[in-house]
Structures are given as C-alpha cells and as structure tokens.
Short mmCIF file of C-alpha atoms in Angstrom, two decimals:
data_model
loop_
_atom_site.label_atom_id
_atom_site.label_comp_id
_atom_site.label_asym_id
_atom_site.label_seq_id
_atom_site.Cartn_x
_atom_site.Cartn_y
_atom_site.Cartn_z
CA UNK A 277 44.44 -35.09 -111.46
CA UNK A 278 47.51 -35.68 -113.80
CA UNK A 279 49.50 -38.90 -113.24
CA UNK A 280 51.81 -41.25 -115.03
CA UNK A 281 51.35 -45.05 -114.51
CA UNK A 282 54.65 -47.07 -115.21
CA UNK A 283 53.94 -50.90 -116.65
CA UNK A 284 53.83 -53.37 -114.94
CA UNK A 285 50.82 -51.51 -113.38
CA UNK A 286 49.46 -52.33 -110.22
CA UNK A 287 46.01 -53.02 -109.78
CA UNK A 288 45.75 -50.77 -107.03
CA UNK A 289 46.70 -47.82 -108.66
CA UNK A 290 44.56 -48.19 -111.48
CA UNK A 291 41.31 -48.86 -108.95
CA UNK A 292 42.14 -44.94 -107.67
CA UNK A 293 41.66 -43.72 -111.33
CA UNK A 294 38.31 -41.46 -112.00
CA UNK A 295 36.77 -40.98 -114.99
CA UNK A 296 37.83 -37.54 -116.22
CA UNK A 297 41.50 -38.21 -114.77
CA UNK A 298 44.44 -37.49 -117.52
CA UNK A 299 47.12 -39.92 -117.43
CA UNK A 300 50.69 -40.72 -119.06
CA UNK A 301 51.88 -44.14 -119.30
CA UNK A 302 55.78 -45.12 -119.26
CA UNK A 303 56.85 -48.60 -120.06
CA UNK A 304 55.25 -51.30 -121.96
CA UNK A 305 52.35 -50.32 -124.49
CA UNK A 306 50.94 -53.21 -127.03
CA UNK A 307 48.90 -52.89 -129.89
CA UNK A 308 45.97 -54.92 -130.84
CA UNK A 309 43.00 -54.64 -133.27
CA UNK A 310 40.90 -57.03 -134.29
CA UNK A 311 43.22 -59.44 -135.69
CA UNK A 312 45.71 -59.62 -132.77
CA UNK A 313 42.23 -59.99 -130.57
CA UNK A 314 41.19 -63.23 -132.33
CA UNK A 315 44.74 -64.44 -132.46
CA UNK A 316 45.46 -63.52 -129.08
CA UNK A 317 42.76 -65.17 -127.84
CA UNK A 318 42.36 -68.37 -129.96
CA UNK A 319 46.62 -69.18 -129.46
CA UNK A 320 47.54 -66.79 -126.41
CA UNK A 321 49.59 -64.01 -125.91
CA UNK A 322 53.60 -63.64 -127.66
CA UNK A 323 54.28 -62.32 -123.92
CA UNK A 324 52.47 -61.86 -120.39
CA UNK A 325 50.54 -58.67 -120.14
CA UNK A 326 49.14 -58.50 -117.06
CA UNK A 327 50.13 -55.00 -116.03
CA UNK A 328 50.36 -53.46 -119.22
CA UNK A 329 48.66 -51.42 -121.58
CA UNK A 330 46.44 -52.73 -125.01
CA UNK A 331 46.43 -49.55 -127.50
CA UNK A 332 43.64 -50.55 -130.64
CA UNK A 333 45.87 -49.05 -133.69
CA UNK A 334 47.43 -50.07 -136.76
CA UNK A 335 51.12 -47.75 -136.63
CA UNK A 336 52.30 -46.20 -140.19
CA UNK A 337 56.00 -47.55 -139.10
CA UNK A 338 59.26 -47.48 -141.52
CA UNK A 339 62.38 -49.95 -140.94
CA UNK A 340 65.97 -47.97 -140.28
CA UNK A 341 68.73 -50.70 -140.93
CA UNK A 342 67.40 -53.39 -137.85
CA UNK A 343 65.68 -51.02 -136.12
CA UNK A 344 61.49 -50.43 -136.60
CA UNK A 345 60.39 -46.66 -136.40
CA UNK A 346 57.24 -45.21 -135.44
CA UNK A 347 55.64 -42.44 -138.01
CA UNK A 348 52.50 -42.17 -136.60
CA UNK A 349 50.37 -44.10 -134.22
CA UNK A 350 47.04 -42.99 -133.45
CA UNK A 351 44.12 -44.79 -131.69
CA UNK A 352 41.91 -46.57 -133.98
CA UNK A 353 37.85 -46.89 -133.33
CA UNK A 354 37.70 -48.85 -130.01
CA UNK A 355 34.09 -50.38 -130.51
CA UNK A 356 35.03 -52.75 -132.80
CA UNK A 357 37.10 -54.43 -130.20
CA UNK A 358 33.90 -54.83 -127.96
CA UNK A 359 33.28 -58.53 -129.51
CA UNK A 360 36.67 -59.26 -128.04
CA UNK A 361 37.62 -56.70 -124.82
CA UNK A 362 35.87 -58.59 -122.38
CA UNK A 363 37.15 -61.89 -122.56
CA UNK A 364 40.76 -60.76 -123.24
CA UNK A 365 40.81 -58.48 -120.36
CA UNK A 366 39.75 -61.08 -118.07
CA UNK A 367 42.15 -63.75 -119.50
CA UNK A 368 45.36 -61.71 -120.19
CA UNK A 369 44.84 -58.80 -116.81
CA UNK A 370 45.94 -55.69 -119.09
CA UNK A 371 45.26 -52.33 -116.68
CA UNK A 372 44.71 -49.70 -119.08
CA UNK A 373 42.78 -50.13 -122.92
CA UNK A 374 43.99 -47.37 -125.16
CA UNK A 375 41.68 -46.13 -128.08
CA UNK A 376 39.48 -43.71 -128.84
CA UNK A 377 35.28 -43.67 -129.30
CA UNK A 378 34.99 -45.62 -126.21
CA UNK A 379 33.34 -49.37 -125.68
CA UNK A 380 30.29 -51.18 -124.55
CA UNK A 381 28.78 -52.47 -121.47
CA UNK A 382 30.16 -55.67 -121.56
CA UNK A 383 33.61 -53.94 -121.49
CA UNK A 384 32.75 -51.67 -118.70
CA UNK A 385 31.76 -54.72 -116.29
CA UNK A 386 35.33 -56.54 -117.22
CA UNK A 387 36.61 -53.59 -116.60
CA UNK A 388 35.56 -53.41 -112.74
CA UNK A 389 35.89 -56.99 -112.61
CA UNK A 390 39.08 -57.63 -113.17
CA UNK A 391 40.65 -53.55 -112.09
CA UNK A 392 41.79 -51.84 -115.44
CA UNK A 393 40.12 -48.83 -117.22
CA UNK A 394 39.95 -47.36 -121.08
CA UNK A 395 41.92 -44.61 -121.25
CA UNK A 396 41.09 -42.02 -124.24
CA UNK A 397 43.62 -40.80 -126.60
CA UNK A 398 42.75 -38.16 -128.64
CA UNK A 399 42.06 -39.31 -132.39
CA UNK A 400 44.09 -37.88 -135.51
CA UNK A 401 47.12 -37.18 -133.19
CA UNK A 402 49.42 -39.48 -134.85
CA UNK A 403 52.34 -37.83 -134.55
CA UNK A 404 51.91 -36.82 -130.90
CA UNK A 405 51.95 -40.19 -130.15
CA UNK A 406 54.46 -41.48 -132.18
CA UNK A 407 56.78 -39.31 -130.68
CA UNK A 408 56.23 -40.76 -126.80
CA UNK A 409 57.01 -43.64 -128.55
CA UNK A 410 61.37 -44.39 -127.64
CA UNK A 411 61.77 -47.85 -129.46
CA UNK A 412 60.18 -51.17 -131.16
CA UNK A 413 60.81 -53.74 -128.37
CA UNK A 414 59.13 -56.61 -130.22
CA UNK A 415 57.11 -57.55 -132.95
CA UNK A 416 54.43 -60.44 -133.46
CA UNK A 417 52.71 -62.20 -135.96
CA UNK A 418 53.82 -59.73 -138.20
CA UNK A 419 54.02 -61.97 -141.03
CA UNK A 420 50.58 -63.35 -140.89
CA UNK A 421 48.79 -60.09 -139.96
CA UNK A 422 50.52 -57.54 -141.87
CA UNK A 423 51.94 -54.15 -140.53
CA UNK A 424 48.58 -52.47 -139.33
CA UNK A 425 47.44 -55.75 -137.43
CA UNK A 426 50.25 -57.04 -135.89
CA UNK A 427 51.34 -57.05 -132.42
CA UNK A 428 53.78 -54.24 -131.71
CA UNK A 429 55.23 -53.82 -128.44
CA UNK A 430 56.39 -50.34 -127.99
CA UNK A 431 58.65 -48.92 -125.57
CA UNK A 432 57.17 -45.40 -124.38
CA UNK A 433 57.77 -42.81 -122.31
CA UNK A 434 55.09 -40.40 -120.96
CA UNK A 435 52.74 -41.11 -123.64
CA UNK A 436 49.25 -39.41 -123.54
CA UNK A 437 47.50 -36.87 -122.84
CA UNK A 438 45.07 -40.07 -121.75
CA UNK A 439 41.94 -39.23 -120.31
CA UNK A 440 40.17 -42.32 -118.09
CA UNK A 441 36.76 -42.39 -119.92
CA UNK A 442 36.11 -45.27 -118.40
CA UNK A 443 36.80 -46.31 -114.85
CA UNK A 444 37.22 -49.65 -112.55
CA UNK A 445 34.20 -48.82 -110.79
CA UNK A 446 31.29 -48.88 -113.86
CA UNK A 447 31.45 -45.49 -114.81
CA UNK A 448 31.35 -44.40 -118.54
CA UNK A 449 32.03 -40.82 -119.50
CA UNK A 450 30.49 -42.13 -122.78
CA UNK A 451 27.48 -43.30 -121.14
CA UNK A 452 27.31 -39.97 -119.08
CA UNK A 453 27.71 -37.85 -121.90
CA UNK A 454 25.47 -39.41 -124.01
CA UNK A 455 22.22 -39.05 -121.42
CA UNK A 456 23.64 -35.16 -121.26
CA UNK A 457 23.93 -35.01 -124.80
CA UNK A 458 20.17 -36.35 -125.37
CA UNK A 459 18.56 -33.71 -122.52
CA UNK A 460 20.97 -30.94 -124.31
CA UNK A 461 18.60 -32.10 -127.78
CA UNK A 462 15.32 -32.03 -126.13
CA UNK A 463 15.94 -27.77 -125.63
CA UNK A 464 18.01 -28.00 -129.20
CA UNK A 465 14.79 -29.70 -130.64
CA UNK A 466 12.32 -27.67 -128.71
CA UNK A 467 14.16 -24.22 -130.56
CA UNK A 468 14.47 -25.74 -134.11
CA UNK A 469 10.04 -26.93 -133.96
CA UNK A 470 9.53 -23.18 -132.02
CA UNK A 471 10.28 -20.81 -135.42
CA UNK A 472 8.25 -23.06 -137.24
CA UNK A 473 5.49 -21.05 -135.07
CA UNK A 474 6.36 -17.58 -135.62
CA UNK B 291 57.82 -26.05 -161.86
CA UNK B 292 56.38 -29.04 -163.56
CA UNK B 293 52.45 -30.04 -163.47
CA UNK B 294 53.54 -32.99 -161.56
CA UNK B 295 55.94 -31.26 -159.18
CA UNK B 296 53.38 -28.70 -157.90
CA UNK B 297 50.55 -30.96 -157.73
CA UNK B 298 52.48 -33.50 -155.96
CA UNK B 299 53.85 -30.28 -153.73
CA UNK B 300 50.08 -29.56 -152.30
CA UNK B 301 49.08 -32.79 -151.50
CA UNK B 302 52.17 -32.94 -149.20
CA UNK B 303 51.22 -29.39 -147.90
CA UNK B 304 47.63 -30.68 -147.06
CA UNK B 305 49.00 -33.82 -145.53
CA UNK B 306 51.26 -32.24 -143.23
CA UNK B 307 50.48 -28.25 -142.54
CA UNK B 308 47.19 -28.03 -141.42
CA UNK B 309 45.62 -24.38 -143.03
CA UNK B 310 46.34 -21.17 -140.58
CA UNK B 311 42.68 -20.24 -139.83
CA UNK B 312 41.42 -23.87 -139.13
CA UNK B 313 44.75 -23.81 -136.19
CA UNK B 314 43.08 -20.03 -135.55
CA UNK B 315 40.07 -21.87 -134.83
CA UNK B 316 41.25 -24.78 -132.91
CA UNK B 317 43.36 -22.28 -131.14
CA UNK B 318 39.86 -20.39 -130.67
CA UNK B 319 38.28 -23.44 -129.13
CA UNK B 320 40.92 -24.73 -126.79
CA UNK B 321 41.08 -20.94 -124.76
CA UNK B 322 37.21 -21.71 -124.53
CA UNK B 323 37.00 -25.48 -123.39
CA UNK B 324 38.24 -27.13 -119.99
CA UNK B 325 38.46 -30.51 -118.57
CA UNK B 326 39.07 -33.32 -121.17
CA UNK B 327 38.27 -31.34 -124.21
CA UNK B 328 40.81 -28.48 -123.30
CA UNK B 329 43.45 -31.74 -123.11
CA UNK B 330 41.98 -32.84 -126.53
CA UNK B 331 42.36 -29.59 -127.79
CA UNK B 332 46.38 -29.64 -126.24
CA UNK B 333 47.08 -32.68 -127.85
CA UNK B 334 45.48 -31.47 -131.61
CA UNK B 335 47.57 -28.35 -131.32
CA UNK B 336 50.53 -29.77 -130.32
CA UNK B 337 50.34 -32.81 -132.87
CA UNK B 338 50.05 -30.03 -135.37
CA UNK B 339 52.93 -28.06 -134.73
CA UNK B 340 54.93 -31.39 -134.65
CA UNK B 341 53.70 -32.50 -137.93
CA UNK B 342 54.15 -29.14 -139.40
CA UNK B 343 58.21 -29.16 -137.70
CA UNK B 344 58.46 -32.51 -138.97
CA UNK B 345 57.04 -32.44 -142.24
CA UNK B 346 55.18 -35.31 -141.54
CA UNK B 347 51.15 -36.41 -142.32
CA UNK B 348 49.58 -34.91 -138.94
CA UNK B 349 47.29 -37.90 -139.00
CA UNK B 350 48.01 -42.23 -139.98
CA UNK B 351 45.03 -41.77 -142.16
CA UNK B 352 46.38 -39.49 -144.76
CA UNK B 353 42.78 -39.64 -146.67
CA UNK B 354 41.80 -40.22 -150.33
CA UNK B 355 43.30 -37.75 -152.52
CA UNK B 356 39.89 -35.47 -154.38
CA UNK B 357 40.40 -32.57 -156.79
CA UNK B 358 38.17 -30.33 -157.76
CA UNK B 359 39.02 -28.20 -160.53
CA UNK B 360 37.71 -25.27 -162.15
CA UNK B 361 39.37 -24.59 -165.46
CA UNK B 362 39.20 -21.85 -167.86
CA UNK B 363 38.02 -23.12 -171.28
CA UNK B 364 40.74 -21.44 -172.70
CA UNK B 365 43.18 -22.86 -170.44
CA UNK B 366 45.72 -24.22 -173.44
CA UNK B 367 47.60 -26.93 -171.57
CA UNK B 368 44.13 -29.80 -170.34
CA UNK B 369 45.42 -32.55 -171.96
CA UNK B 370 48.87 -32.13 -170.06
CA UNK B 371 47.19 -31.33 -166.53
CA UNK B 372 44.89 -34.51 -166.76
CA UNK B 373 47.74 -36.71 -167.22
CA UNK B 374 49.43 -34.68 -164.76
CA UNK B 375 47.07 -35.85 -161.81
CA UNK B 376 47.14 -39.44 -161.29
CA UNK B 377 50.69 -39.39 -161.49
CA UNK B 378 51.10 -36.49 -158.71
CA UNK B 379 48.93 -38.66 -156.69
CA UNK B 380 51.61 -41.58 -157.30
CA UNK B 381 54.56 -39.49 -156.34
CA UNK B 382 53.34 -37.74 -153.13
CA UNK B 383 52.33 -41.28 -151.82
CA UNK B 384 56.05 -42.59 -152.33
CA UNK B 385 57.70 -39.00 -151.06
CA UNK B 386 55.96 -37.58 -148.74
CA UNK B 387 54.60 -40.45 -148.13
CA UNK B 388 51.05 -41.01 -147.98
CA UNK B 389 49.28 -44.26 -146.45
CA UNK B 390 48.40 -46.73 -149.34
CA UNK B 391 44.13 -46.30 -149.10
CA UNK B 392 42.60 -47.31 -152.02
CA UNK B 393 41.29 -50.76 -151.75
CA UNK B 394 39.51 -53.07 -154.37
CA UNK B 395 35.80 -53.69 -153.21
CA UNK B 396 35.81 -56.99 -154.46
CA UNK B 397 38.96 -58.25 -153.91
CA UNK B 398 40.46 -56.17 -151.38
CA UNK B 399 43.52 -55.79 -153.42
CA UNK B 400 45.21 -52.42 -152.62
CA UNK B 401 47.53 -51.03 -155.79
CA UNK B 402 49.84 -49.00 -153.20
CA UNK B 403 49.87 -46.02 -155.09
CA UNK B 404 46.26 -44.36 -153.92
CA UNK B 405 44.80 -44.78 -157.54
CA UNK B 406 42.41 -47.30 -158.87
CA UNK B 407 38.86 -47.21 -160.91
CA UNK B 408 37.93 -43.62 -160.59
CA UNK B 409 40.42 -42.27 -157.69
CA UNK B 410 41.57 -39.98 -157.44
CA UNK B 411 38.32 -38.66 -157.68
CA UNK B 412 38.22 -35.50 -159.65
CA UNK B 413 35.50 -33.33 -160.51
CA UNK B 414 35.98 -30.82 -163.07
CA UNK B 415 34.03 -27.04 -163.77
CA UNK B 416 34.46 -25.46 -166.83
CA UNK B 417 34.08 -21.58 -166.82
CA UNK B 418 35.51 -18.90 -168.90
CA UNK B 419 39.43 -17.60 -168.45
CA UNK B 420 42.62 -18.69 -169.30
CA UNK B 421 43.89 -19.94 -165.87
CA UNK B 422 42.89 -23.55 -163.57
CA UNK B 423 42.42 -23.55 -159.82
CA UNK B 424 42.99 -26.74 -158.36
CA UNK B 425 41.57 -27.70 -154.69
CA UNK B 426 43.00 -30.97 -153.09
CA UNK B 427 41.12 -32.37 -150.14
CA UNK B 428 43.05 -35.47 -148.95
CA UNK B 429 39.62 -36.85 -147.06
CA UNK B 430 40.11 -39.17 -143.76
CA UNK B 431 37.92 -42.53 -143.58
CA UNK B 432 36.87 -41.53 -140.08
CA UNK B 433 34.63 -38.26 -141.27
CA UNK B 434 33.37 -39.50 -144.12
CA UNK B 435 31.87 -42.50 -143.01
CA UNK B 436 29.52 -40.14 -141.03
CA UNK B 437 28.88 -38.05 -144.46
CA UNK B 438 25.07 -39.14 -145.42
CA UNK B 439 22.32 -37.81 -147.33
CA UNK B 440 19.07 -37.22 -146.51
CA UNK B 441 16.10 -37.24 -149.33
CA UNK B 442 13.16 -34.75 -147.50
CA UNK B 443 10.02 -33.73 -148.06
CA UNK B 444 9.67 -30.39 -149.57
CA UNK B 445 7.00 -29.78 -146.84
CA UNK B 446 9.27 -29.68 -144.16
CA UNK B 447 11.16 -26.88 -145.41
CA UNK B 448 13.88 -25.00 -143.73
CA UNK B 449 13.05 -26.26 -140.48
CA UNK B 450 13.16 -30.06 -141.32
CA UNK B 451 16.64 -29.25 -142.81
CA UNK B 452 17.82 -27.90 -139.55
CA UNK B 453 16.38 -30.74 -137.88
CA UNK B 454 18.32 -33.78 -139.86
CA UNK B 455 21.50 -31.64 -140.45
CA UNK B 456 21.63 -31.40 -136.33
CA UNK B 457 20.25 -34.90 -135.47
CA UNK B 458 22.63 -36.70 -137.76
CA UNK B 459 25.96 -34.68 -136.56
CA UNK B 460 25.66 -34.82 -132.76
CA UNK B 461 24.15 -38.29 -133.14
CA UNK B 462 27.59 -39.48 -135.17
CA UNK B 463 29.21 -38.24 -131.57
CA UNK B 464 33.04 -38.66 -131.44
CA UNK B 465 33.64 -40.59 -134.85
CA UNK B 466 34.41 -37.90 -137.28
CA UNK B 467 36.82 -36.79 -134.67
CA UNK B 468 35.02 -33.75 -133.74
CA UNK B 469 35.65 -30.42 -133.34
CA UNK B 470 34.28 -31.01 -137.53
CA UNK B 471 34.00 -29.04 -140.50
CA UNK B 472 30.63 -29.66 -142.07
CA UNK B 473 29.67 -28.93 -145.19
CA UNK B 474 25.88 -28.96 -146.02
CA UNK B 475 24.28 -29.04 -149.57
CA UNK B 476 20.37 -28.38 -150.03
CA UNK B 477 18.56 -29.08 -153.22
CA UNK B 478 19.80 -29.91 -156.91
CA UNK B 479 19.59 -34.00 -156.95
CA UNK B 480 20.83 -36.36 -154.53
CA UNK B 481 24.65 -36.96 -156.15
CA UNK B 482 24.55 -32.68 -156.54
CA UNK B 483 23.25 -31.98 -152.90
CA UNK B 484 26.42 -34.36 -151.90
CA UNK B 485 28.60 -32.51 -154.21
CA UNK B 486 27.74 -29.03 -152.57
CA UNK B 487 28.47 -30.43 -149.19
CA UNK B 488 31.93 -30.92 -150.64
CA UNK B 489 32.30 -27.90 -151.87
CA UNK B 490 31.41 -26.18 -149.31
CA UNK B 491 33.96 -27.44 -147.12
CA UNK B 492 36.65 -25.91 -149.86
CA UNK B 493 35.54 -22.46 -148.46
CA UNK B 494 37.96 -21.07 -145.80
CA UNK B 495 36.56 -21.05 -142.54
CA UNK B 496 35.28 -17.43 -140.83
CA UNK B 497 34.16 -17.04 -144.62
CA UNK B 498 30.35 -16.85 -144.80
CA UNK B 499 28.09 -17.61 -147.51
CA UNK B 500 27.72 -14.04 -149.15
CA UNK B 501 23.73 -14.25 -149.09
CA UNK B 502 22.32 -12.93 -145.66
CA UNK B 503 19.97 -16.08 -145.53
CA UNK B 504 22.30 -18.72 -146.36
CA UNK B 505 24.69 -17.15 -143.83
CA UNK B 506 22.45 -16.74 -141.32
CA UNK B 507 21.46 -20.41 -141.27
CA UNK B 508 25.55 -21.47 -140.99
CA UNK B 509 25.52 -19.80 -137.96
CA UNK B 510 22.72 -21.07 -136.53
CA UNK B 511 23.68 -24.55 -137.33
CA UNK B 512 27.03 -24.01 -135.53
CA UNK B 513 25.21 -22.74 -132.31
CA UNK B 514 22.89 -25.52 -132.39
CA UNK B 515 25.02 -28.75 -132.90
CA UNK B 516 27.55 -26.91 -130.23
CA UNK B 517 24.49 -26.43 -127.78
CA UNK B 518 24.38 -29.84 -127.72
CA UNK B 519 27.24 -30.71 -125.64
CA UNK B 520 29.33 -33.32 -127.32
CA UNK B 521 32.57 -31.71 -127.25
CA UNK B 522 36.18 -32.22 -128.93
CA UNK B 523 36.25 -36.00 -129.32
CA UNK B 524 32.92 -36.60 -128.20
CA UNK B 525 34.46 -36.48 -124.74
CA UNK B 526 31.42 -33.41 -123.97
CA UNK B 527 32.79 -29.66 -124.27
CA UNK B 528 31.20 -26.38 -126.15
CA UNK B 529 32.84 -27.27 -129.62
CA UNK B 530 31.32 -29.90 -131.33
CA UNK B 531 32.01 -27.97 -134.99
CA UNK B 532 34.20 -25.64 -136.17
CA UNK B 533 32.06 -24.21 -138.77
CA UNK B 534 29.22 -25.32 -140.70
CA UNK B 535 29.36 -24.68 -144.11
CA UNK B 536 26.21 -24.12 -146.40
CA UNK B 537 25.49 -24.31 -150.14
CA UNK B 538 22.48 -24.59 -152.60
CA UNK B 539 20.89 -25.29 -155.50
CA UNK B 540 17.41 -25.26 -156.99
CA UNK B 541 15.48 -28.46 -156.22
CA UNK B 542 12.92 -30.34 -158.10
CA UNK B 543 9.35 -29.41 -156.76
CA UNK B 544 8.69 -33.14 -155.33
CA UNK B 545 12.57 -33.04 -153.55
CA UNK B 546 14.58 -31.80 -150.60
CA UNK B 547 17.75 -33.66 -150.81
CA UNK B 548 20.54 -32.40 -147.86
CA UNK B 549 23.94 -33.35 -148.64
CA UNK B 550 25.98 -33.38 -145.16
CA UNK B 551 29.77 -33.89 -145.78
CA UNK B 552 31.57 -34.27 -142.72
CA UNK B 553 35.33 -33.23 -142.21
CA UNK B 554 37.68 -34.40 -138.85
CA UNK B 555 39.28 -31.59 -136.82
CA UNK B 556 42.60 -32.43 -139.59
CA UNK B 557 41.06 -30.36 -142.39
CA UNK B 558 43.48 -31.01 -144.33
CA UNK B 559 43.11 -28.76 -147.86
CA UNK B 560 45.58 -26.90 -150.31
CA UNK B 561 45.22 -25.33 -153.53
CA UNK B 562 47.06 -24.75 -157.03
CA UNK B 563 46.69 -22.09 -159.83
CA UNK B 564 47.94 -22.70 -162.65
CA UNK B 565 48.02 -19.78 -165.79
CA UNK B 566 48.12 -19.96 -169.44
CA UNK B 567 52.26 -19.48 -169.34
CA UNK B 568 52.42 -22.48 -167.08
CA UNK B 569 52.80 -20.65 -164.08
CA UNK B 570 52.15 -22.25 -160.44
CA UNK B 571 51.11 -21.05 -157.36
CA UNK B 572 50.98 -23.69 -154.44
CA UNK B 573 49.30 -21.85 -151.57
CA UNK B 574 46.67 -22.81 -148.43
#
C-alpha cells in the first residue's frame, strides 16, 4: 500500500499503517539527532510537533543570499536516538520517526502508546531526499549546535520512498527480520561445518 | 592537465558518478528483489542518476579520501605527484565540495580541508615501468565501522574463514548500508590481511580472482551471506552483497589473520594514470 501522509498527521491515519507499507510525507519534516534530543527535551521544543515528522540527520546545506538550501539529507543511524525516542515521543506526539537501522524496544512500546511509527528511509540517498525537500522554513539552535545538529524544519513535498518498519501496534520488521535472519544461519552454518566432512 | 587538476578531477568523479558495473549490479538486484528492498533498490538508483545529473556527492558522507598507488620506479616526476596529493584532496573538498571528515582524536578539532596526521591515507607500491596508476576510494564512515579483523587459528582452515567472514557481515545487518562490496584478505600479518581487504575492493566487480580456488570461494561467499536473508538495507531481500572480493597472502605457520573491509552500496572509486610525459587519464 502506497500513501502520502500530509503534517499535521492524524493519529488515526497513522494507527492504519502496517509494517511493510511505503509512504510519502508532505508538509512539515524536523530534524533531530542527538543534540536536538537532549535540548529538546531538557528546554522544549522551538515549535509544537505533535503531528509531524522527526527525521535523525545532520543535512550538508549551503546558504543562497537569505535563503538555506538543502545538498543532501540522508537518514543518519536511528539507534543512537533510542536513549532519547521514547520520552520525546510521548512528550512532544510526533507521528512518524524518520531514520534508517531501526530502534529498540523501548521505542516500539512509545510507539503504540502514544500512535506514531518509524518510517525507513533508505541510507546513502542524500540527494533523493534533498530534492523532496521545497524550502528551509526555520532553523533552531543553530548557533549552539552547529549545522549537522541543529533543528531544521524543512518544508517537503512527497518525500520518501518511506517504508513503516515499525508500526503503532508493536511490530518490528527489524525484530522480524532478525529471528528470520538467525533460522536463515542455522542452514547457512549447517552448509559451511558440512564440507568440512567430505 | 596539471597533477593537481586531475587528481582533484577523480575524487569529484568518485564522489558523484557512481562506476557503470556497480549501477549494472544494483540494476541487477532491484529486477530480482520485491517488497521494501525493490523500493530500496528504487530509491539507490534513482539517487544515483540524480547525483550523476547534478554533479553532486550521491551520499552526505562523502568518505575519507585513500590512494593507493602503484608507481613505476622509473616514473621521473615522484617528488611532484607527492606534493600533488594533499593538495588535490584540499581543492576537491572546496569545489566539488566534499564534507569536512577528518577529525582530531583528541581534540575533536576538524581542519576543514579532509587532511590531518596521516590522511589522506596513501599507500604506495613500487614496481618496474615508467608510468603511476592511482586508485581513489573516498570511504564512507558507515561501512567501515563494520570493517574488522579476525586473528584465527590455522587449524580451522578454509572453513573457519568462511565461517567469520559470513557471521561478521550478516551479523553487521543494515549498517554498512547493504547491498555491500566486501573485500576479504587471508594471511600475510594482521595490518597486511586488512590491506588486501582494501585492495580487493579496487577490483571491478563481475571480475574474479584469476585462480580457480580463490574464485571459487568469492562466489561462494556471495551465495552464502545472500542466503541469509538480510536484504538491501537490512530491511530482508536476496541481496545482502554485491560481490565479495578475495585476496591472499602467505601466512605465518602459527596465524590466520582475515581482513574483512566492508564497502556501502555507494562504491564510490576512480582511477588516474599518469605517464612519464605527464600525461593523464581520469577514467572509472
């Protein structure tokens, strides 16, 4: 099922998402990593975000006269945002997490808790995603955290392909996979220790 | 063409046209894959045919810039080309430009320029001739933090290589960005076994190892890491790896070291030649 969710999302609509769905998102998109996390939690948020979308990246971005462009923006390692995700999505109500790698447990329960999923974008694609991107809305903290860790709002417009790798109902493709992927090496292990016979 | 110019021209090559036979083989891979790794697969190709449009890096992380170089000792202009390097390095990052990625380990200062103590990293290879070859592998921080060597025991032999070379790729998943490159080393020491892996990733892919052995084991690598299932972005699919590169050297009796270098889907890669009358071919 290909859809595109349009900020502010609606919890509803994000509670019918799958794991395994691909998704576009129009409207607001904010990025956070680790710094913005901490920040973001310790002083609050530069603006409400219930209904929008978290992407974990630090943008390679160059400034035209005023205006801020986007050179590339790909999703940064998600995990490292598990010391934070849980907490933040149940304090600030974003619907979708975009990065890539996938989170933890603790994640996945604040996830069906509070209605939002992580949404996959595919890593290296920098340019793909810098071009969904229409304009620099805002920028926060930008100052203190420097270009990759500040808070950029950015103004999109059918940006994915995002996959829903995890849903609002405690399912994991991650977690799925990774059971798959360890019967898939029992067989893989089981041929590599059989030569050893012949 | 100076030095400069044409070293400074393939590192922009490799940071923004991504080689013909690795976009054969992604091509390859998406008309095999469905479900998410087919979209993964979508979104590669189509961020690298924008990047390559564009002339922009296909990927934020434009790597750490490494030569390897294999001069001929009667190559008459050395002294001009090792000069040459550092300051290619310098102008690609402000043209093309390159993200700013080498950091001080101490004090996390970052010069801006991707130099600093011993980067770029260069290895060189002396051999006989008159001409240089030049590789540049602009390396992402993504794959190579799931590059690791392994010190066996020689009596685990083939097998046991097989073993750790498949364990430790499927179990770093989706963080090298998968479908990978690897390049696998066996024997020499444990900075040479390393090496190899390297250099073996310089090799264009579909090209085997030219000794029926060393071959034979590439392939079965490939089949084995993609048996297991963990797909384009570790979202599950049949293409874990692209190709899996293999290269040796003679061990000590009491070692089996296994060098695994591990390259992201963006294997990026050019090369230069350079001749005695200061001619230079930039080419992928």
């Amino acid at each position: 099922m290909e859809r595109v969710l349009v900020t502010p999302i609606p919890e509803g609509e994000v509670r019918a998402l799958r794991v395994g769905d691909v998704v576009y998102l129009s409207g607001l998109l904010v990025t956070a990593r680790d710094e913005a996390h901490r920040t973001m939690l310790e002083k609050g948020a530069p603006l409400p975000l219930e209904g929008l979308a978290i992407f974990h990246c630090g943008p390679v971005v160059s400034k035209k006269g005023e205006e801020w462009q986007v050179v590339a923006a790909g999703p940064t390692t998600s995990a490292r945002m598990e010391l934070f995700a849980a907490e933040f999505l149940r304090r600030f109500k974003p619907r979708v997490i975009v990065g890539k790698g996938g989170m933890g447990e603790q994640t996945l329960q604040a996830l069906a808790e509070v209605g939002a999923v992580y949404a996959h974008f595919t890593g290296g694609a920098g340019v793909l995603a810098a071009q969904a991107i229409q304009r620099v809305r805002e920028v926060h903290g930008l100052e203190e955290l420097g270009i990759p860790e500040a808070i950029w709002v950015f103004e999109v417009e059918r940006f994915g392909p995002l996959v829903v790798a995890m849903d609002a109902h405690g399912r994991s493709l991650y977690k799925d996979l990774s059971a798959q992927v360890e019967r898939n090496m029992e067989a893989i292990r089981a041929r590599i220790r059989g030569e050893v016979k012949r | 063409m100076g030095f400069v110019e044409g070293l400074a021209q393939a590192l922009a090559l490799a940071a923004t046209v991504l080689p013909e036979e690795v976009v054969r083989a992604l091509r390859a891979a998406h008309a095999r894959e469905e479900g998410p790794a087919r979209v993964q697969l979508e979104a590669i190709l189509k961020n690298v045919e924008m990047a390559k449009e564009g002339r922009v890096p296909l990927c934020q992380d434009t790597g750490t810039p490494t030569f390897f170089i294999r001069f001929g000792l009667d190559f008459p202009h050395l002294k001009e080309l090792f000069a040459a390097i550092p300051e290619a390095v310098r102008r690609a990052t402000r043209e093309v430009p390159l993200r700013p990625n080498t950091v001080h380990p101490f004090t996390g200062k970052n010069p801006g320029d991707n130099t600093g103590r011993c980067v770029p990293a260069i290895t060189w290879e002396p051999g006989p001739g008159d001409a240089v070859e030049i590789h540049v592998l602009p390396k992402g921080g993504g794959s190579e933090n799931c590059s690791a060597l392994k010190m066996l025991s020689p009596g685990v032999g083939l097998r046991g290589v097989k073993e750790a070379v498949v364990e430790h790729v499927v179990a770093a998943g989706g963080l090298p960005c998968p479908p990978t490159i690897v390049g696998v080393g066996i024997g020499g020491g444990a900075d040479l076994a390393l090496k190899l892996g390297k250099l073996a990733l310089l090799r264009p892919l579909g090209q085997r190892h030219p000794e029926p052995e060393v071959a034979a084991l590439e392939e079965e690598l490939e089949e084995l890491i993609n048996a297991s299932g963990v797909g384009p972005m570790g979202l599950g699919g049949r293409t874990t790896v692209l190709a899996v590169h293999v290269e040796y050297a003679h061990r000590h009796p009491a070692s089996l070291p296994v060098g695994i270098a591990v390259q992201c889907w963006a294997h990026r890669r050019a090369t230069v030649r350079i001749g005695p009358d200061r001619s230079i071919t930039v080419s992928q």
